[in-house]
Short mmCIF file of C-alpha atoms in Angstrom, two decimals:
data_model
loop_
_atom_site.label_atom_id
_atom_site.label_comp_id
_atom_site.label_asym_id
_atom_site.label_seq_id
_atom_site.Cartn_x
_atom_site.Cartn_y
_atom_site.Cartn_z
CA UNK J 184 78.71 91.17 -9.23
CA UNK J 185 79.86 92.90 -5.79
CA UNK J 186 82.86 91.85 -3.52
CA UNK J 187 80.18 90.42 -0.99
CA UNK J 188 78.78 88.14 -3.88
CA UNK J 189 81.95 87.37 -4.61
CA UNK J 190 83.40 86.40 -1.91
CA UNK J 191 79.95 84.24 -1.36
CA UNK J 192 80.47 82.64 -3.83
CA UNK J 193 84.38 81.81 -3.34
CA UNK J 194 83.47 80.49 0.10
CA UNK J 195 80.96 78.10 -1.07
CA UNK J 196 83.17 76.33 -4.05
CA UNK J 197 85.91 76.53 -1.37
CA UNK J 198 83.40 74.54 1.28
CA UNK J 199 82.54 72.41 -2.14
CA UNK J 200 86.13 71.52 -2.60
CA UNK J 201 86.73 70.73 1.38
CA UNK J 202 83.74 68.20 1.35
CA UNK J 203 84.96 66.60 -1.99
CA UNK J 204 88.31 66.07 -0.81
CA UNK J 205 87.50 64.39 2.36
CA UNK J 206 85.04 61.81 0.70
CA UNK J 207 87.75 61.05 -1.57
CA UNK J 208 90.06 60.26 2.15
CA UNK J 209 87.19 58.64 3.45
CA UNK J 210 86.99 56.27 0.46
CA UNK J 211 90.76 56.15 0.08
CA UNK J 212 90.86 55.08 3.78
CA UNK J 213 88.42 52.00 3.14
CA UNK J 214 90.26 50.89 0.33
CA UNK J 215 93.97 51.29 1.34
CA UNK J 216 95.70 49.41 4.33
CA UNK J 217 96.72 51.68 7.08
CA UNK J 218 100.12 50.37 7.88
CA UNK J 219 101.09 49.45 3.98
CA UNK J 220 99.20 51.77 1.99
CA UNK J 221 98.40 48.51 -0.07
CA UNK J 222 94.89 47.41 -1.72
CA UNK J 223 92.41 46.27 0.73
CA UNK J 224 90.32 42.53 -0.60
CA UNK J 225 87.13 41.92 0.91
CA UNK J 226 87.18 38.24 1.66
CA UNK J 227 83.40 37.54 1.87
CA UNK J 228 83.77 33.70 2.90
CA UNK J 229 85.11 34.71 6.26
CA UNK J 230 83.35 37.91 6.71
CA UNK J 231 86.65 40.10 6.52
CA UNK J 232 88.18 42.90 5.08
CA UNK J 233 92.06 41.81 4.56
CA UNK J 234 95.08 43.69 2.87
CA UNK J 235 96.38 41.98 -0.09
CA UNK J 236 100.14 42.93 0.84
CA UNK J 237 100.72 42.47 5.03
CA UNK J 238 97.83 40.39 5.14
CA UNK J 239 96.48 43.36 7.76
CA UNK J 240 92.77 42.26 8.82
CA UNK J 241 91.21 45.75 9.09
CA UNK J 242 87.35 44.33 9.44
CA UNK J 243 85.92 41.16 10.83
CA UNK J 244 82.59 39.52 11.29
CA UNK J 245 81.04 41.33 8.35
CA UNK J 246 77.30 41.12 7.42
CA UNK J 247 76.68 39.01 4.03
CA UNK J 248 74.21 40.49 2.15
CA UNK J 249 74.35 38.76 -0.51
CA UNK J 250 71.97 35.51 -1.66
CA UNK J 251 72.15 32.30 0.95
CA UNK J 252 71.94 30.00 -2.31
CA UNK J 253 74.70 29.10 -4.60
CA UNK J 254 74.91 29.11 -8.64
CA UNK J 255 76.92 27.92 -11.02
CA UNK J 256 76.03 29.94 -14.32
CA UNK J 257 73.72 32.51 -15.55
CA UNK J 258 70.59 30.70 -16.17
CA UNK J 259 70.41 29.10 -12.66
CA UNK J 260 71.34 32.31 -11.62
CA UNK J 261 68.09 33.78 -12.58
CA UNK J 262 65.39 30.32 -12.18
CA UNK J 263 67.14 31.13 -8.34
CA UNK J 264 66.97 34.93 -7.74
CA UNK J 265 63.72 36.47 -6.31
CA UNK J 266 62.19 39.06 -4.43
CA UNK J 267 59.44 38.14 -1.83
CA UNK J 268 57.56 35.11 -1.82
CA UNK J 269 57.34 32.98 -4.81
CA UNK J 270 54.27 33.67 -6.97
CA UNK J 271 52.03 30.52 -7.39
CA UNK J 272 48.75 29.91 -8.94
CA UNK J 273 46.95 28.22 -5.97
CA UNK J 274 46.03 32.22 -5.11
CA UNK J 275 43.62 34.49 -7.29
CA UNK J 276 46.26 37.10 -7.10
CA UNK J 277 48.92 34.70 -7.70
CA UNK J 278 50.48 35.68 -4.17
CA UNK J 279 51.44 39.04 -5.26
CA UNK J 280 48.96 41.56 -3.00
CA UNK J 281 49.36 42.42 0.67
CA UNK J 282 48.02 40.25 3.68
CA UNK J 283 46.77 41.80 6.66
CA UNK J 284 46.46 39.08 9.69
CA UNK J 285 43.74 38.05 11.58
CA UNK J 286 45.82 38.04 15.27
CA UNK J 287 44.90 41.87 17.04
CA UNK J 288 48.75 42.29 18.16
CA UNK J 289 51.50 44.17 17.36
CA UNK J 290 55.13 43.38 16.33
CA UNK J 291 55.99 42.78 19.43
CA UNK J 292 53.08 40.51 20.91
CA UNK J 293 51.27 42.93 22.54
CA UNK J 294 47.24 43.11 22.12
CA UNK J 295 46.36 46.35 20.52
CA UNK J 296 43.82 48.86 21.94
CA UNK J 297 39.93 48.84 21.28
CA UNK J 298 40.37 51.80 18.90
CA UNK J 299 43.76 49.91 17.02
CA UNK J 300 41.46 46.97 16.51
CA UNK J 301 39.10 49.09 15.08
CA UNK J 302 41.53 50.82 12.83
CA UNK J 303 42.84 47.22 11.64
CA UNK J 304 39.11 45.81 11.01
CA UNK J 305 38.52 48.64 8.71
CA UNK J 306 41.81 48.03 7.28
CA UNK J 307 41.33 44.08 6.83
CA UNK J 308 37.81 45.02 4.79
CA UNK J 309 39.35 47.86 2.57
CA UNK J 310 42.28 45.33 1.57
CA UNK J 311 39.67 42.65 1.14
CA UNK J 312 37.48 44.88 -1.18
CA UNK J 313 40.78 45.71 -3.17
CA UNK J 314 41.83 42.04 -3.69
CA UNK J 315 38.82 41.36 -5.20
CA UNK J 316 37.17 44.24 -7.61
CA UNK J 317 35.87 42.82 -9.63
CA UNK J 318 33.33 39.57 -10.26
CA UNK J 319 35.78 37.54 -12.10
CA UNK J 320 38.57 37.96 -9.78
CA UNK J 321 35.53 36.82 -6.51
CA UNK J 322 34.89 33.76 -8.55
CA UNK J 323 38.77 33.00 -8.73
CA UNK J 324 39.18 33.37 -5.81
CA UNK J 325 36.15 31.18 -4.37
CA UNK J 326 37.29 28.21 -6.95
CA UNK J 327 40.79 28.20 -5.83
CA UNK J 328 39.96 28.18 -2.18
CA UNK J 329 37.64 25.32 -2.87
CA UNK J 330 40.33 23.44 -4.86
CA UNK J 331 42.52 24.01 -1.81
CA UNK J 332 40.04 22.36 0.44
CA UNK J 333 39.57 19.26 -1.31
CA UNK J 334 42.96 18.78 -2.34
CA UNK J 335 43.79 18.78 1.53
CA UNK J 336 41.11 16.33 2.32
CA UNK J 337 41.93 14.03 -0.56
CA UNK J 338 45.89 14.08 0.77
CA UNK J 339 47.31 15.31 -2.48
CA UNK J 340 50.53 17.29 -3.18
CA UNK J 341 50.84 20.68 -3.73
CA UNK J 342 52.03 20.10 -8.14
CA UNK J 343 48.10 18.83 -8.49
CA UNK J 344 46.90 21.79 -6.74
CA UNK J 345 48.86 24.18 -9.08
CA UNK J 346 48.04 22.22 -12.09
CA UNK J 347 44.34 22.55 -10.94
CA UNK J 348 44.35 26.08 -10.54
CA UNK J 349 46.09 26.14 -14.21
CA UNK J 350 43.33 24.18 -15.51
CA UNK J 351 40.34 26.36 -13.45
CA UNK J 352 41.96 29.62 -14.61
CA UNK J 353 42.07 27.81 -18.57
CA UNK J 354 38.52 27.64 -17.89
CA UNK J 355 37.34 31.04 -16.38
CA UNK J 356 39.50 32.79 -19.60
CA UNK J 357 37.44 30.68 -22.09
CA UNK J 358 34.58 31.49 -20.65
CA UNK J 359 33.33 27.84 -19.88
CA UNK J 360 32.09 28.83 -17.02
CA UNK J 361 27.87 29.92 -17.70
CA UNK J 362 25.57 27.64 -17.05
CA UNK J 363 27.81 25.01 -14.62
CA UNK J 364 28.76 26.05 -11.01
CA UNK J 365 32.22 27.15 -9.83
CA UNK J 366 32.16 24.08 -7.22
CA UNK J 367 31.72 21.58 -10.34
CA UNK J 368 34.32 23.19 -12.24
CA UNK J 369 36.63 23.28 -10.06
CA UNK J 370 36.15 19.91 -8.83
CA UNK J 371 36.42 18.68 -12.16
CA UNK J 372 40.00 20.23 -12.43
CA UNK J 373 41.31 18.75 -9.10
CA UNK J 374 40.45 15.65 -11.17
CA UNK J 375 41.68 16.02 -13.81
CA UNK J 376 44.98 17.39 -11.95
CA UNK J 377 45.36 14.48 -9.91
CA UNK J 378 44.84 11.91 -12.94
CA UNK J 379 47.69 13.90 -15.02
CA UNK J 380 50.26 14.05 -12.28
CA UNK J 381 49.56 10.02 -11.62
CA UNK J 382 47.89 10.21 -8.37
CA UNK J 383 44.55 9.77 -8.73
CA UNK J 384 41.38 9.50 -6.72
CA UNK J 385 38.38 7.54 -7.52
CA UNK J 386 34.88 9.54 -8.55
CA UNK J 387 33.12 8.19 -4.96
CA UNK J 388 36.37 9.27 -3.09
CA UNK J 389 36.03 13.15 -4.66
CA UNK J 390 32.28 13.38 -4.33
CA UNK J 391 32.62 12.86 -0.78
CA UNK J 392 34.97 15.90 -0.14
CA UNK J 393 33.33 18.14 -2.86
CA UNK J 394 29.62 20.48 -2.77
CA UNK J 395 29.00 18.66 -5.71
CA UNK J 396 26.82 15.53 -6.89
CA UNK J 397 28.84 12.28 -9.19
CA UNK J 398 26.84 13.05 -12.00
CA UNK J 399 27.35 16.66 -11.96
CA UNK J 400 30.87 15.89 -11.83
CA UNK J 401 31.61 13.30 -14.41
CA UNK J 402 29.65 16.28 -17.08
CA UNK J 403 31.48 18.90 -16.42
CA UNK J 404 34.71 16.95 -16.03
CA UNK J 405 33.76 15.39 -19.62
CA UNK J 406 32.86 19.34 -20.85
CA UNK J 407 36.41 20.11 -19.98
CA UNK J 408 38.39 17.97 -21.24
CA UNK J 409 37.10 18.37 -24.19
CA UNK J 410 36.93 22.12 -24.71
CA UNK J 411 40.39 22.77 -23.21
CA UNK J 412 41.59 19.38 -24.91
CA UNK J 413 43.13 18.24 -22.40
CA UNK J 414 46.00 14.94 -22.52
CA UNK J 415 44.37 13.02 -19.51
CA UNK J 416 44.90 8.98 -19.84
CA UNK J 417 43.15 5.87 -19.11
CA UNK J 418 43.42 5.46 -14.97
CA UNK J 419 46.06 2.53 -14.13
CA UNK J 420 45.21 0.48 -11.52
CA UNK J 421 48.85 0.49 -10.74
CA UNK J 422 48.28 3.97 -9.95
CA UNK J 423 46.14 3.37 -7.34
CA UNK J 424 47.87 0.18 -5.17
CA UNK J 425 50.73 2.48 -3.55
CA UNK J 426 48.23 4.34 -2.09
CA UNK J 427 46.37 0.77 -0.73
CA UNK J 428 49.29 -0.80 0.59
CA UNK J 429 50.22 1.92 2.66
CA UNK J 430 46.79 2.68 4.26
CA UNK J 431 46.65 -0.78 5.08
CA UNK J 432 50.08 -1.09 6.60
CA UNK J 433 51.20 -3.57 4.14
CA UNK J 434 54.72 -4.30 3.01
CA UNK J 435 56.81 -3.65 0.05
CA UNK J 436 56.53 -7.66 -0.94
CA UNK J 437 52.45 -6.90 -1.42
CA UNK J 438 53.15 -4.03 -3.66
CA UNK J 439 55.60 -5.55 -6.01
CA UNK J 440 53.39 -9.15 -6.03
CA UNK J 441 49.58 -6.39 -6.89
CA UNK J 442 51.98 -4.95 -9.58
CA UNK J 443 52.81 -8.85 -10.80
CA UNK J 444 49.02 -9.30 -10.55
CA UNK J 445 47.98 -6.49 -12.85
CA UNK J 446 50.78 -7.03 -15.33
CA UNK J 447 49.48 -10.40 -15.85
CA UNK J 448 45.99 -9.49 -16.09
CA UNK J 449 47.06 -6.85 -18.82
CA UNK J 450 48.69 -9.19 -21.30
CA UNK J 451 45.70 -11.42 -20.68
CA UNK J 452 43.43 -8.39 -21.72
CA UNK J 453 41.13 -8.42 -19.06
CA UNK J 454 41.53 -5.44 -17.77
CA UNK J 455 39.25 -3.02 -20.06
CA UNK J 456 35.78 -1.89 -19.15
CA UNK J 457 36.65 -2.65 -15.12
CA UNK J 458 37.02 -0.19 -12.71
CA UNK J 459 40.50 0.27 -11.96
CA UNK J 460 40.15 1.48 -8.25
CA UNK J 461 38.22 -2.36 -7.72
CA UNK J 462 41.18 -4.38 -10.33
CA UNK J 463 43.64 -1.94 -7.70
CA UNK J 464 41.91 -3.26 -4.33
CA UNK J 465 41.73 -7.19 -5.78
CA UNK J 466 45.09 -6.90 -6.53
CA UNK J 467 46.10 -5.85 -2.85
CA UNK J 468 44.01 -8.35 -1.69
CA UNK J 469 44.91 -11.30 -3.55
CA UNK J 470 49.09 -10.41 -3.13
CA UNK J 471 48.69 -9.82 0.70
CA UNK J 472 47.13 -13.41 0.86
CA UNK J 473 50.24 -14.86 -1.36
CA UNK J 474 52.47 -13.08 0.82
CA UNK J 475 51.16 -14.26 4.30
CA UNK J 476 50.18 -10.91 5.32
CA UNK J 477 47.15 -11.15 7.31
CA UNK J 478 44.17 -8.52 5.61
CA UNK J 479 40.63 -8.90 5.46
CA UNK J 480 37.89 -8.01 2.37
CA UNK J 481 36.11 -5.87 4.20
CA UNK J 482 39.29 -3.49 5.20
CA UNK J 483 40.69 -3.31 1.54
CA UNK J 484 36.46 -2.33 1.22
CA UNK J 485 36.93 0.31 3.29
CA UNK J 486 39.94 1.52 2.16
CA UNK J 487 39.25 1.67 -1.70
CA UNK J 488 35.55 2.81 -0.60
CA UNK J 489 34.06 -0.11 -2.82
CA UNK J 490 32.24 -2.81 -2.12
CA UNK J 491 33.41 -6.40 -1.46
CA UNK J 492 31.92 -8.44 -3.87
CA UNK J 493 33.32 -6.53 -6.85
CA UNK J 494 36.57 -7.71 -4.73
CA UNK J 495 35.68 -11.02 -4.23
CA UNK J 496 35.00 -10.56 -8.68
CA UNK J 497 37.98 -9.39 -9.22
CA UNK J 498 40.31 -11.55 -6.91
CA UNK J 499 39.17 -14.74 -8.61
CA UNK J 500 39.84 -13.32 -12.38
CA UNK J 501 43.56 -11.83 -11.45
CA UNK J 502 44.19 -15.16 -9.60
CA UNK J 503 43.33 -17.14 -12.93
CA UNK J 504 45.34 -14.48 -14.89
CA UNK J 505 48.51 -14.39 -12.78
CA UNK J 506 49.02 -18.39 -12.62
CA UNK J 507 52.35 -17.81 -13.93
CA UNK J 508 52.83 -15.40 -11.21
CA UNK J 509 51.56 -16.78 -8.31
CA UNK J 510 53.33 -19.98 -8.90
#
């Protein structure tokens, strides 16, 4: 090796060494108080940078970059930590792929240029072709928006939504699917959903907000059950008054006196092979009258989309049953 080399070489282990030595300052600096030399404590519920010694604050106002939610042990630890949006099954790619909006601006408001809007068209269609490659992830994708649809028009919360994707995406893997239309299946989930989370909606009540017929949907509702065997109980009338007595602006006296009603008619055993929606709207009916609340057949009619003789039915047989009620 020749001097020049080695005196290269000397010079760049001696640069080496220079660099080393001041990082190790620089972090000795940030961790040692300047007027003590004592351990610096990074208080992180006020933001500060105090020494443990003099009590010296040598940083305020620091940025928190940790979590804004709390935890008290490991495993609520992790059902709390996340990165990005939550996933959830209401979306074909369960919220995990990139959306491009619809609104031609930039980040700061401004409209974009004719060729920029261009640029972002193209760029909308490529991301929609990637999204979807495929025909089975199109058909998820159609079902769940439909689900979405009627599930807003029928008022229900967002659990019956995700339990009816569940029970759509149960379908599409066992390949129930041939020979019955994506509409019917999944409004035949969104009904079953809404029945297993204690909510329901009546058959006439989901026809009108789905693309498909009531026959249509009481088979393939039927089908799935079955096949995906599926714990879905007898409808409760109960279920259904809540619902009633709020859309007709009724008090909390009407809802506890229906409930009186229906317990009644159980023990009496009248209540199989009746339609619960019409025992549901009777019930309403007959406790706003005991309770002095002014309501009229035809509006409980319209509300539980049935018609008011089967009211008029009902009334008189939960009447009879409930004497020791309605005494």
């Amino acid at each position: 090796m020749s001097d020049t080399s080695i005196r290269t070489y000397t010079d760049e282990r001696s640069t080496e060494t220079t660099t080393e030595r001041a990082d190790e300052h620089e972090h000795e600096d940030t961790t040692v108080c300047p007027e003590c030399g004592a351990r610096l404590e990074s208080d992180t519920e006020h933001g500060e940078t105090v020494c443990s010694e003099c009590g010296l604050v040598v940083e305020e106002d620091e940025i928190d970059r940790g979590p804004e939610w709390r935890a008290f042990d490991s495993a609520e630890k992790d059902s709390k930590s996340r990165v990005g949006a939550p996933t959830t099954k209401m979306m074909h790619d369960k919220g995990l792929s990139t959306n491009i909006g619809w609104q031609d601006k930039d980040a700061y408001g401004n409209s974009l240029s004719s060729r920029q809007r261009q640029k972002m068209q193209r760029l909308r269609t490529w991301n929609e072709r990637f999204r979807t490659r495929d025909s089975k992830e199109r058909n998820l994708k159609q079902a769940l928006g439909e689900i979405d649809r009627m599930a807003s028009a029928l008022g229900l919360p967002e659990n019956v939504r995700e339990t009816a994707s569940v029970i759509y995406r149960r379908a599409l893997q066992d390949n129930l699917l041939p020979g019955r239309s994506i509409e019917g299946v999944a409004t035949a989930s969104l009904y079953a959903a809404a029945r297993q989370a204690g909510v329901p909606r009546s058959l006439d009540e989901v026809e009108r907000v789905s693309r498909v017929d009531k026959m249509e949907l009481t088979r393939t509702y039927r089908y799935i059950i079955r096949e995906l065997n599926l714990e879905v109980k007898p409808a409760d009338p109960e279920s259904y008054i809540p619902r009633f007595v709020s859309d007709l602006d009724l008090s909390d006296e009407v809802e506890r006196r229906a409930r009186d009603l229906i317990d009644a008619a159980r023990e009496d055993g009248i209540l199989s092979g009746k339609s619960p929606v019409g025992l549901a709207a009777a019930a309403v009916y007959a406790a706003a009258l005991l309770c002095n609340e002014k309501v009229t057949q035809s509006d409980v009619s319209e509300v539980a989309d049935i018609s008011e003789v089967t009211i008029r039915n009902r009334y008189k047989e939960l009447l009879e049953a409930g004497d020791v009620v309605t005494a």
